[in-house]
Coordinates of C-alpha atoms in Angstrom, one line a residue:
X1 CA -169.6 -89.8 138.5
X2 CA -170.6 -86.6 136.3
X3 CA -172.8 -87.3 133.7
X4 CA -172.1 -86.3 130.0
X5 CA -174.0 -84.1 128.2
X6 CA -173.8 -85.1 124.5
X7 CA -175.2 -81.8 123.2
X8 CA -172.9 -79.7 124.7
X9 CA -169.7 -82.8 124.0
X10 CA -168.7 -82.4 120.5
X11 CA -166.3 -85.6 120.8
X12 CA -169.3 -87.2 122.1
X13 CA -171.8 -86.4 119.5
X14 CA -169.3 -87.6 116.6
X15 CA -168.6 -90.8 118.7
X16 CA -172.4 -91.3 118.9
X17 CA -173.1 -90.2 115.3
X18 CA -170.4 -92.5 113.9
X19 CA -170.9 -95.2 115.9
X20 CA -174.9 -94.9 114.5
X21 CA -174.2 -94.5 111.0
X22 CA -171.8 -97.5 111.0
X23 CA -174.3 -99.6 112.7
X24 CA -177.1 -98.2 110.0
X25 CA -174.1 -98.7 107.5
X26 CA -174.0 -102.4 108.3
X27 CA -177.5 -103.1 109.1
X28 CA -178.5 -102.4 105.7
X29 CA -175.5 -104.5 104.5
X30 CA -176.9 -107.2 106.6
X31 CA -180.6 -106.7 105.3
X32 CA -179.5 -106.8 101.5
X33 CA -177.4 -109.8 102.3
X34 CA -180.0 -111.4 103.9
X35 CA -182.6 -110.9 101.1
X36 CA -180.5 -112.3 98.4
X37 CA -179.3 -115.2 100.6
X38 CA -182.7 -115.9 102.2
X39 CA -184.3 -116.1 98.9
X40 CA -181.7 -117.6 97.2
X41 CA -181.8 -120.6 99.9
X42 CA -185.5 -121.0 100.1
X43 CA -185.2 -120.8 96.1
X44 CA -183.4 -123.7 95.9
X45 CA -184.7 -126.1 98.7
X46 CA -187.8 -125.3 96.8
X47 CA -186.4 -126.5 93.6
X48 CA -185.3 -129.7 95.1
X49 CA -188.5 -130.4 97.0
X50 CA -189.9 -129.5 92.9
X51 CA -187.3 -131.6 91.6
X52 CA -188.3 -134.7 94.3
X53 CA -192.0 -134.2 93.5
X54 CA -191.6 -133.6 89.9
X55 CA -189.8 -137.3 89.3
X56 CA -192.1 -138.8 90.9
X57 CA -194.8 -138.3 89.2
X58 CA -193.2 -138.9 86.4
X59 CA -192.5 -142.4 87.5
X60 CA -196.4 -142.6 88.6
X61 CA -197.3 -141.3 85.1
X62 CA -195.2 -143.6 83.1
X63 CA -197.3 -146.4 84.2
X64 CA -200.4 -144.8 83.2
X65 CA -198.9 -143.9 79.9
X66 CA -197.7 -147.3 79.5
X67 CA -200.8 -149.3 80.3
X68 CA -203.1 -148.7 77.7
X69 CA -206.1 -150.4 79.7
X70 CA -205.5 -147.0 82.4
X71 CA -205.8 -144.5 79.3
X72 CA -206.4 -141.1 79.5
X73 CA -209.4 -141.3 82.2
X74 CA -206.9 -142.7 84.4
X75 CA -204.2 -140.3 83.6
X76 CA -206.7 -137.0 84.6
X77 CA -208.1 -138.5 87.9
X78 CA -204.3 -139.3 88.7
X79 CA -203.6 -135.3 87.9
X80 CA -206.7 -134.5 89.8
X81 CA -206.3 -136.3 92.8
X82 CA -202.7 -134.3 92.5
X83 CA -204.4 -131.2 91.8
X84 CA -205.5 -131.7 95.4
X85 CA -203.0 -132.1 97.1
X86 CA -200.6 -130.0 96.2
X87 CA -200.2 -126.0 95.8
X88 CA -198.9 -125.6 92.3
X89 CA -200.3 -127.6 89.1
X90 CA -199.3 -130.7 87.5
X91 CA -199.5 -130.4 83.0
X92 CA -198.5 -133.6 81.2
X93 CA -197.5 -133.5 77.5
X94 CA -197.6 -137.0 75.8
X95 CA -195.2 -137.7 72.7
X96 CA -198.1 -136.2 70.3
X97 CA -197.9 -132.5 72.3
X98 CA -201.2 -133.2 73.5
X99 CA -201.8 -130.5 77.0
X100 CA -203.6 -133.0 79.4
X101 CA -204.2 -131.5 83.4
X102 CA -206.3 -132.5 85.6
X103 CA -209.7 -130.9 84.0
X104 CA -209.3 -131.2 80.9
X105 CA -208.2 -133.6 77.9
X106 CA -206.2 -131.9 75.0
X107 CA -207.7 -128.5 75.8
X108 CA -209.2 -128.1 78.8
X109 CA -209.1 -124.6 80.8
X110 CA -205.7 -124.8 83.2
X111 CA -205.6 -126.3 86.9
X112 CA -205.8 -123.7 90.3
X113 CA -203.2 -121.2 89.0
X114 CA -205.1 -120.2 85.8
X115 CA -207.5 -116.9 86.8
X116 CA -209.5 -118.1 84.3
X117 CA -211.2 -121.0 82.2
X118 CA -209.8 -120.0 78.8
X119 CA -209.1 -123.1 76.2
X120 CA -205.6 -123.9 75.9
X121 CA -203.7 -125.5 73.3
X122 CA -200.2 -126.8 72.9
X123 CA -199.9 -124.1 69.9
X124 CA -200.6 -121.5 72.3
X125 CA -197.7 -121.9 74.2
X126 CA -194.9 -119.0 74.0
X127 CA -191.9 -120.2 72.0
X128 CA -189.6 -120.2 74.9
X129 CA -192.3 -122.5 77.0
X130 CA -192.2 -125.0 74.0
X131 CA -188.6 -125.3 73.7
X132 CA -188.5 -126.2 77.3
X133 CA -190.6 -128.7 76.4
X134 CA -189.1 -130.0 73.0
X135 CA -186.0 -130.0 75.8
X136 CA -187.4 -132.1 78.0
X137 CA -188.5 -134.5 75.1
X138 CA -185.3 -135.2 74.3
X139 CA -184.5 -135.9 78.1
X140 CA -183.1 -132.9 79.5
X141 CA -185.0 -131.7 83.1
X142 CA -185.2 -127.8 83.9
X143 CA -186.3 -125.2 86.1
X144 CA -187.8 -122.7 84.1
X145 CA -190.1 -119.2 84.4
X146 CA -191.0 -119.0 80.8
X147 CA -194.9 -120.0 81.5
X148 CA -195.5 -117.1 83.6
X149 CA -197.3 -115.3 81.0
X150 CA -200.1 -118.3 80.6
X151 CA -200.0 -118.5 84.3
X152 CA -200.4 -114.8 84.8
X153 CA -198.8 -114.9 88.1
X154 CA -194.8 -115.3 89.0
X155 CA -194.5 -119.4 89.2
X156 CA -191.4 -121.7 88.7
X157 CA -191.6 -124.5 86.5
X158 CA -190.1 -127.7 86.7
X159 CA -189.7 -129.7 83.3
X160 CA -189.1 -133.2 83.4
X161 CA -189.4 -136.0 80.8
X162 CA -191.2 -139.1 81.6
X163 CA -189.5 -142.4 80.7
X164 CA -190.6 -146.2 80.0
X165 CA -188.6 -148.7 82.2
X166 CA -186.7 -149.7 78.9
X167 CA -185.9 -146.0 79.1
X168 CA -188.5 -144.4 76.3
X169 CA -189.5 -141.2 76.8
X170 CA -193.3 -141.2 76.9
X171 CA -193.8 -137.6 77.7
X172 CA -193.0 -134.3 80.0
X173 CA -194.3 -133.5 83.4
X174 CA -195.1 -130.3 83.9
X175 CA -194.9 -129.3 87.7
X176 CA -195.9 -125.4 88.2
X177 CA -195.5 -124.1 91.6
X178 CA -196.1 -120.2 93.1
X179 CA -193.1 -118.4 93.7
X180 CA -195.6 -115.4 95.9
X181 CA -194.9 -118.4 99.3
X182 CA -191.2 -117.3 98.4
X183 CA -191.3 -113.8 98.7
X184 CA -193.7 -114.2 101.6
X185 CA -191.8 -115.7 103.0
X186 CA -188.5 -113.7 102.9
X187 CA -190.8 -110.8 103.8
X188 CA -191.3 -112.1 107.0
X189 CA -187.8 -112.7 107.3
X190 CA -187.2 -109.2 106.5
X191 CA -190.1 -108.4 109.2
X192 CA -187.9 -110.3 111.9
X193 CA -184.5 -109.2 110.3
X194 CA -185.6 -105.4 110.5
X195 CA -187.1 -106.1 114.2
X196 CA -184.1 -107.5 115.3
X197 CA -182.3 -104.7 114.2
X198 CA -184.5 -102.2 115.4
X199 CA -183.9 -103.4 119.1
X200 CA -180.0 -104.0 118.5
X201 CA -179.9 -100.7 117.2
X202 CA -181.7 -99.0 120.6
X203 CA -179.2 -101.1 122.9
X204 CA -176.4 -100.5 120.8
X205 CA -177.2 -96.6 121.1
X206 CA -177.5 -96.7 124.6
X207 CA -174.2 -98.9 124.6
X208 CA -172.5 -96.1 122.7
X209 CA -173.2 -93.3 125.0
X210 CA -171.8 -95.5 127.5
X211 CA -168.6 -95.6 125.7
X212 CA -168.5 -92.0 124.5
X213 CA -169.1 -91.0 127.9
X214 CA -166.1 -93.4 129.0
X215 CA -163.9 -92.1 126.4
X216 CA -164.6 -88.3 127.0
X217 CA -164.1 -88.5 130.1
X218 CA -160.9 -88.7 130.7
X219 CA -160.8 -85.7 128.1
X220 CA -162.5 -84.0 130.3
X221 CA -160.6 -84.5 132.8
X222 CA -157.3 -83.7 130.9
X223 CA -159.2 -80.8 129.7
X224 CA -159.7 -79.3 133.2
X225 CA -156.4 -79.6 134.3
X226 CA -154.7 -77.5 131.6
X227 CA -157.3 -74.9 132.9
X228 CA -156.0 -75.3 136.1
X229 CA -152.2 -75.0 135.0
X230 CA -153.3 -72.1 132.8
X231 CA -154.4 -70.3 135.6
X232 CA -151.1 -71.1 137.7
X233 CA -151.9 -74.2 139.7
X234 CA -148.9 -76.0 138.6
X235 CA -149.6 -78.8 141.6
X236 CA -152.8 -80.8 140.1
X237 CA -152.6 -83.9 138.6
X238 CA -154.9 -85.7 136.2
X239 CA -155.1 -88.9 138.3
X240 CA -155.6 -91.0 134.9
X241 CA -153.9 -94.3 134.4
X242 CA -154.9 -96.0 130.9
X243 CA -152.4 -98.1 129.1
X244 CA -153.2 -96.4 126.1
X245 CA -152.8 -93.1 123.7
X246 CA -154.7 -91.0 126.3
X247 CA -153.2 -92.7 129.2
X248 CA -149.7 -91.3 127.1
X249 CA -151.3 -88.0 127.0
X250 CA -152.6 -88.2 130.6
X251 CA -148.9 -89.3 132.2
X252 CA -147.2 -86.2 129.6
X253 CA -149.7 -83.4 130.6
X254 CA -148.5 -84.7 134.7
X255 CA -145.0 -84.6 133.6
X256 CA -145.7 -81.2 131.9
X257 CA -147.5 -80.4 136.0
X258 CA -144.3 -81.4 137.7
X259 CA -141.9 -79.7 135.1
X260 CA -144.3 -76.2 135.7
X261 CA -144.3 -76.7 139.1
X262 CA -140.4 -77.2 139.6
X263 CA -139.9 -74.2 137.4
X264 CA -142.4 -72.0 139.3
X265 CA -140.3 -72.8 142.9
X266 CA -137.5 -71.9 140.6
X267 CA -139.2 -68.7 139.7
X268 CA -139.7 -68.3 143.3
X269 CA -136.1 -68.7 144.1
X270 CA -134.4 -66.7 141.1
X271 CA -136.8 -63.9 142.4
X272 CA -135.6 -64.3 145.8
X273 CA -132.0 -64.3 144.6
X274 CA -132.4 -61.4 142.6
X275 CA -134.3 -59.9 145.6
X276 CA -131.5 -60.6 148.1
X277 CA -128.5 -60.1 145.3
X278 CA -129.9 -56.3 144.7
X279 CA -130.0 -55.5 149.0
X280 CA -126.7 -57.1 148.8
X281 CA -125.1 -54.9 146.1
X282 CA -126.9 -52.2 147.4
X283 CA -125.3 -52.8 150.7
X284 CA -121.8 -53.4 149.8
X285 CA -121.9 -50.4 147.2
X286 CA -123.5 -47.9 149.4
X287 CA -120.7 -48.6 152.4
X288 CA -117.7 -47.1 150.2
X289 CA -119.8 -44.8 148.4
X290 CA -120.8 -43.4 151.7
X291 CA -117.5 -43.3 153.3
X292 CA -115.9 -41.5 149.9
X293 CA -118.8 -38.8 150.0
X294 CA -117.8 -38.1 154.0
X295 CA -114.2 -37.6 152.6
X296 CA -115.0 -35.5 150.1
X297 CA -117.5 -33.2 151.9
X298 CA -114.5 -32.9 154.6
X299 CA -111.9 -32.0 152.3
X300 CA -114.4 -29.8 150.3
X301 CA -115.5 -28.1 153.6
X302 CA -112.3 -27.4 154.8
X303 CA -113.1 -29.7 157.8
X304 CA -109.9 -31.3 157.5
X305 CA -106.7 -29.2 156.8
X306 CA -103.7 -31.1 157.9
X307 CA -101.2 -32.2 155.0
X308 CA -101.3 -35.4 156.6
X309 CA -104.8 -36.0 157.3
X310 CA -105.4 -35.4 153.9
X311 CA -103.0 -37.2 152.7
X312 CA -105.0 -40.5 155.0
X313 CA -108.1 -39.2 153.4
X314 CA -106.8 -39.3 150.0
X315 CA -105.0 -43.2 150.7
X316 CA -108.6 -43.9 152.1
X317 CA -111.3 -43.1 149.2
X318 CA -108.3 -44.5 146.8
X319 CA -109.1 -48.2 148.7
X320 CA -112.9 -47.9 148.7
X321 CA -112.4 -47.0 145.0
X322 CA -109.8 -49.9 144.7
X323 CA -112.6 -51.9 146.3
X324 CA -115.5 -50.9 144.0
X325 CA -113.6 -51.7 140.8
X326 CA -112.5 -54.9 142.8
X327 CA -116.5 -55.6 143.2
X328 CA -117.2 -54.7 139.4
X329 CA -114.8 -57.1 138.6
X330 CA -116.0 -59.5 140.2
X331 CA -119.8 -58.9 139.1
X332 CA -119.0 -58.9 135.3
X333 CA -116.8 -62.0 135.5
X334 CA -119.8 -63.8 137.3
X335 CA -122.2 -62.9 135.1
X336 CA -120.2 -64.0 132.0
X337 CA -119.4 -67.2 133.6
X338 CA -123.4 -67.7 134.3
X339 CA -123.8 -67.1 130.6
X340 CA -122.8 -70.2 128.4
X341 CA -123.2 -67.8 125.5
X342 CA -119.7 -66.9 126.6
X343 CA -116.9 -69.1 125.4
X344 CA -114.7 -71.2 127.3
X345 CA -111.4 -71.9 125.3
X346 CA -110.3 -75.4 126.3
X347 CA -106.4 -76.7 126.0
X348 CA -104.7 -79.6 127.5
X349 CA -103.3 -78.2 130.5
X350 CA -100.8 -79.8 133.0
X351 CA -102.4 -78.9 136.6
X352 CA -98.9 -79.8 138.2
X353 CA -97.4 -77.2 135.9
X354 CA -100.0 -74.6 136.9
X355 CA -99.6 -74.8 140.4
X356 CA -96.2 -74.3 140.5
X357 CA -96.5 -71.4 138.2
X358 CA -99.0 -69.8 141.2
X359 CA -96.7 -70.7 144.0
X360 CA -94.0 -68.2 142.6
X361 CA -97.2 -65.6 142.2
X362 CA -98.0 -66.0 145.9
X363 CA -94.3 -66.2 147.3
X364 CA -94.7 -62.2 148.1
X365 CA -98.7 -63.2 149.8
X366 CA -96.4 -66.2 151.9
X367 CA -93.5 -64.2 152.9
X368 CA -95.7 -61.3 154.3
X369 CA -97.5 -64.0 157.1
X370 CA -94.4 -65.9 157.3
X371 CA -96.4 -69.0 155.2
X372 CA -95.2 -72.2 154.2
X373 CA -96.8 -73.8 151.0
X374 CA -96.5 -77.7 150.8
X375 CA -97.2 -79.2 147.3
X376 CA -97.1 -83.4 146.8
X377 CA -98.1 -84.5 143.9
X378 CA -98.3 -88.2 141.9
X379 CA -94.9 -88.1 139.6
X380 CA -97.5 -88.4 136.2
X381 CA -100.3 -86.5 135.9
X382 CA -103.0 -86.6 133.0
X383 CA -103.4 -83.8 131.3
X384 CA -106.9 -81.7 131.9
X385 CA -109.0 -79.5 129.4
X386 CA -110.2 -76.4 130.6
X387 CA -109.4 -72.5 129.9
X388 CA -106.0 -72.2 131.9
X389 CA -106.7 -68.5 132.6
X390 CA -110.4 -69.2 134.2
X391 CA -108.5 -72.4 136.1
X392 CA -105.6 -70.5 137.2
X393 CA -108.1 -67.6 138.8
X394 CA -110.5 -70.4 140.5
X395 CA -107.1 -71.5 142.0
X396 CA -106.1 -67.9 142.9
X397 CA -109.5 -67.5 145.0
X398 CA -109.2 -70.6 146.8
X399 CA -105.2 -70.1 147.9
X400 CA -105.8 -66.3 148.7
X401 CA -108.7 -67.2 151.1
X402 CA -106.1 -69.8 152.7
X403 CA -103.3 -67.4 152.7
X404 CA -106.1 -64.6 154.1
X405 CA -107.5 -67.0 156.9
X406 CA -104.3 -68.9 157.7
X407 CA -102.6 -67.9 161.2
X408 CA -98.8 -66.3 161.1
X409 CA -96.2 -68.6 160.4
X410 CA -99.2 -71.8 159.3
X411 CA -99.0 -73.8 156.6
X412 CA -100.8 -74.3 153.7
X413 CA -100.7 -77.9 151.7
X414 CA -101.6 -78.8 147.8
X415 CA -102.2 -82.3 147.5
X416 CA -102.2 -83.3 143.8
X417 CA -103.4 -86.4 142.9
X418 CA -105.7 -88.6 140.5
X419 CA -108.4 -87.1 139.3
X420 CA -108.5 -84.3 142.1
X421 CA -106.8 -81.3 143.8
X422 CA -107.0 -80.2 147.5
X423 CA -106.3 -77.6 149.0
X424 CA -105.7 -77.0 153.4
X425 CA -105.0 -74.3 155.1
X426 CA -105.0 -74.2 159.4
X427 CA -107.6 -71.6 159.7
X428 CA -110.6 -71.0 161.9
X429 CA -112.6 -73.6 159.8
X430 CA -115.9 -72.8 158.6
X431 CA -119.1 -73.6 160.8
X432 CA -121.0 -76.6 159.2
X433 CA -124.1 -74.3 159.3
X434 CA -122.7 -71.9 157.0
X435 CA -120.5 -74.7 154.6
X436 CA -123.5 -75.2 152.4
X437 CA -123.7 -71.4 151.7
X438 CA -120.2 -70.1 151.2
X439 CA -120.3 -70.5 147.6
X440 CA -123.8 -68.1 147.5
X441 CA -122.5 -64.2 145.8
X442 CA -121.7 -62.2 148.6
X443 CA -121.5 -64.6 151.1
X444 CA -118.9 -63.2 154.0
X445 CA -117.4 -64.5 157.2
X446 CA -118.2 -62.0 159.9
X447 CA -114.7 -61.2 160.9
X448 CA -112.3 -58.9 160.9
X449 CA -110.2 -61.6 158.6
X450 CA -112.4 -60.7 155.2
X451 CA -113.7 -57.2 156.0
X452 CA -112.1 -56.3 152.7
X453 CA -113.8 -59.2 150.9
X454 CA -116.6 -59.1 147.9
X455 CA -118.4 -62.1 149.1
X456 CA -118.4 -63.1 145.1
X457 CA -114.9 -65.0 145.1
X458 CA -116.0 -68.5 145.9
X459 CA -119.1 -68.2 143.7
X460 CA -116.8 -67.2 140.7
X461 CA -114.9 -70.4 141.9
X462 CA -118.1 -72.6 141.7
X463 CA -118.9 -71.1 138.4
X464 CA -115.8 -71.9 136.5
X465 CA -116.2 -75.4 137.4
X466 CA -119.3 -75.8 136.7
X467 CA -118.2 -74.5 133.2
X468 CA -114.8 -77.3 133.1
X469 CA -117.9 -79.4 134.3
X470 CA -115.4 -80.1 137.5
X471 CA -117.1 -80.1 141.2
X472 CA -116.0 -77.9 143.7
X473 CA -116.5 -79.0 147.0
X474 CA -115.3 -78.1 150.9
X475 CA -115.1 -79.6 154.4
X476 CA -113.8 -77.8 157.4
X477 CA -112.9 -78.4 161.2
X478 CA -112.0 -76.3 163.9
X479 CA -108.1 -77.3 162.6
X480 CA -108.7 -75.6 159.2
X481 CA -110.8 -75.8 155.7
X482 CA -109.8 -78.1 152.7
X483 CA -111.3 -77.3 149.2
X484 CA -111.8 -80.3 146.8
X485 CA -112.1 -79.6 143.0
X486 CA -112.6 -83.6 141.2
X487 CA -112.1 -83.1 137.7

């Protein structure tokens, strides 16, 4: 398989690019997502863990607060042996706003979070701290960050009152716990994320090229053939199937292959018409041309002197003359009928009528060769549209060739009957070789029979049915020729 070259494929370089800035795009979607979700999760399971730890040593407090024998001696070792244990510190405020922790007794210096030993007093606390407090006096519990300036260091603080077992509130529980594990924490989340993303991001890039190499190439491929049928090889084929838009484009540019390459044999054979049509006129006009200037260089030399002879002359060029204007004729009315710029004047005609209107014509043709003509025809006939002049010459040409190649005292029969027209003669018949031919311009029997023929009669025939869009067809046997027009 050829391999793609993404700085020289444009397509492939904007596949590539896009594909890469979507997945950056999305990854940093993902990341910012992550962050607030990660931290907003960890937040709260860490608020409930506060929450759990918070009430209970509230509970564990009430009894020292209620048990006067415990006092306050009892009440710091508790918060000390706390202090211990645990990350954050533990403050308890007793009904009288006296600050107890675990080193101190109404002012002491703070617990593991302070970074340093300075006295604090209840008054010292912001006003925002104290009303969380004055809050949780009157039994409302909160999560709070207003103590962040005493602690000088991002903390969350959990606020919760402490009650008697008839339900009293004794005090507040102060439970203050670093938030720093938190974003830690979603650092290295981030650390992972971002890893994770890195490597997805190298496989999806190499998974890209993949698929902008797949998706060019068929381009490609499409690509080089329209060279090819630019430069006249009409006969290649893309050879892509892809039930898709470019499979679409594939199967139209093969269509568009076979369409060139039946009009270039098309080319080939007008070329070799117009090749053979001008030897052929050349032929048949240089013949009388030639035998005219003989006559004329005869009479002009004095060769020839006899009234009579001259007289022969004279009846001779007149005939090839006749026969030239004959052939003109015959070349302008075939090139107007090839033409569909010229105009076919349709009527309703009644074929039965026609015919009989050519049988009187030919009566003199018939009596000459002693001829019978035999028409049978179905009593009603539909009417036909077509130009009654062009019909009545296409049905000239095909009874003056079987008048011409019928024998002395023959027959010739017009069978009329749905949908089609026939005529017989009992001629020589035409060799099956030549049947398929006889319709091609100047096309002659090689007899003495046509000598005086065009050779364009039968194809003016073909053309004005073509034109009636009527098919003219003929079989023949050694007992005659029968023409067939279906209409």
């Amino acid at each position: 398989m050829k391999t793609i070259n993404i700085t020289h494929n444009k397509i492939a370089k904007k596949l590539l690019l896009y594909f890469g800035g979507t997945l950056l795009f999305f990854s940093f979607i993902i990341g910012v997502l992550f962050t607030l979700l990660f931290r907003s999760h960890t937040l709260t399971i860490h608020q409930q863990e506060m929450k759990k730890q918070g009430n209970a040593i509230a509970a564990s407090m009430a009894e020292y607060m209620e048990d006067s024998h415990k006092g306050m001696m009892g009440q710091r070792r508790y918060l000390q042996t706390l202090d211990d244990v645990m990350t954050g510190d533990v403050w308890l405020i007793d009904k009288n706003h006296d600050l107890i922790t675990a080193d101190t007794h109404n002012s002491g210096h703070m617990g593991g979070m302070m970074n340093d030993s300075t006295p604090l007093n209840y008054q010292d606390l912001p006003e925002n701290a104290s009303q969380v407090i004055e809050n949780a006096l009157q039994g409302e519990a909160s999560f709070n960050e207003e103590f962040n300036t005493i602690l000088k260091t991002p903390a969350l603080t959990f606020a919760t009152p402490i009650c008697s077992a008839n339900g009293k509130i004794l005090g507040v529980v102060l439970l203050h716990s670093p938030i720093t594990n938190i974003a830690s924490g979603t650092t290295a989340g981030l650390k992972i994320l971002g890893l994770s993303m890195l490597i997805g991001l190298g496989l999806s890039t190499i998974v890209t090229y993949w698929l902008a190499h797949h998706f060019t190439h068929p381009l490609n491929k499409m690509n080089e053939t329209t060279k090819q049928l630019a430069d006249g090889k009409y006969d290649v084929k893309t050879q892509i199937a892809q039930n898709d838009e470019i499979g679409e484009l594939a199967q139209s540019i093969d269509q568009l292959s076979m369409t060139l390459y039946d009009a270039s044999l098309e080319t080939e054979k007008l070329a070799q018409l117009r090749a053979s049509f001008i030897a052929n006129i050349s032929h048949e006009l240089k013949t009388p041309i030639t035998v005219i200037r003989g006559f004329l260089e005869s009479l002009q030399d004095g060769v020839v002197t006899n009234p009579k002879d001259v007289a022969s002359y004279h009846q001779q060029m007149l005939a090839e003359v006749l026969f030239l204007q004959r052939l003109v004729g015959d070349l302008l009315d075939l090139s107007k009928l090839q033409h569909y710029e010229f105009a076919i004047k349709k009527e309703a005609i009644d074929i039965a009528s026609l015919i009989q209107d050519l049988s009187r014509s030919l009566k003199p043709l018939l009596t000459t060769k002693q001829l019978q003509l035999l028409v049978s025809f179905e009593e009603e006939q539909p009417l036909v549209e077509g130009d009654y002049g062009r019909l009545r010459q296409l049905l000239m040409i095909l009874l003056d060739n079987a008048v011409r190649y019928s024998p002395i005292s023959g027959m010739i029969k017009i069978k009329l009957y749905q949908g089609a027209l026939e005529i017989q003669d009992q001629g020589p018949g035409i060799p099956i070789a030549d049947q398929p031919y006889i319709f091609d311009r100047f096309y002659k029997a090689r007899d003495e029979s046509n000598k005086k023929g065009t050779g364009l009669g039968l194809a003016i025939a073909k053309e004005i049915a073509k034109r009636h869009d009527m098919d003219l067809t003929v079989s023949a046997t050694t007992e005659g020729t029968t023409f067939r027009l279906i209409y």
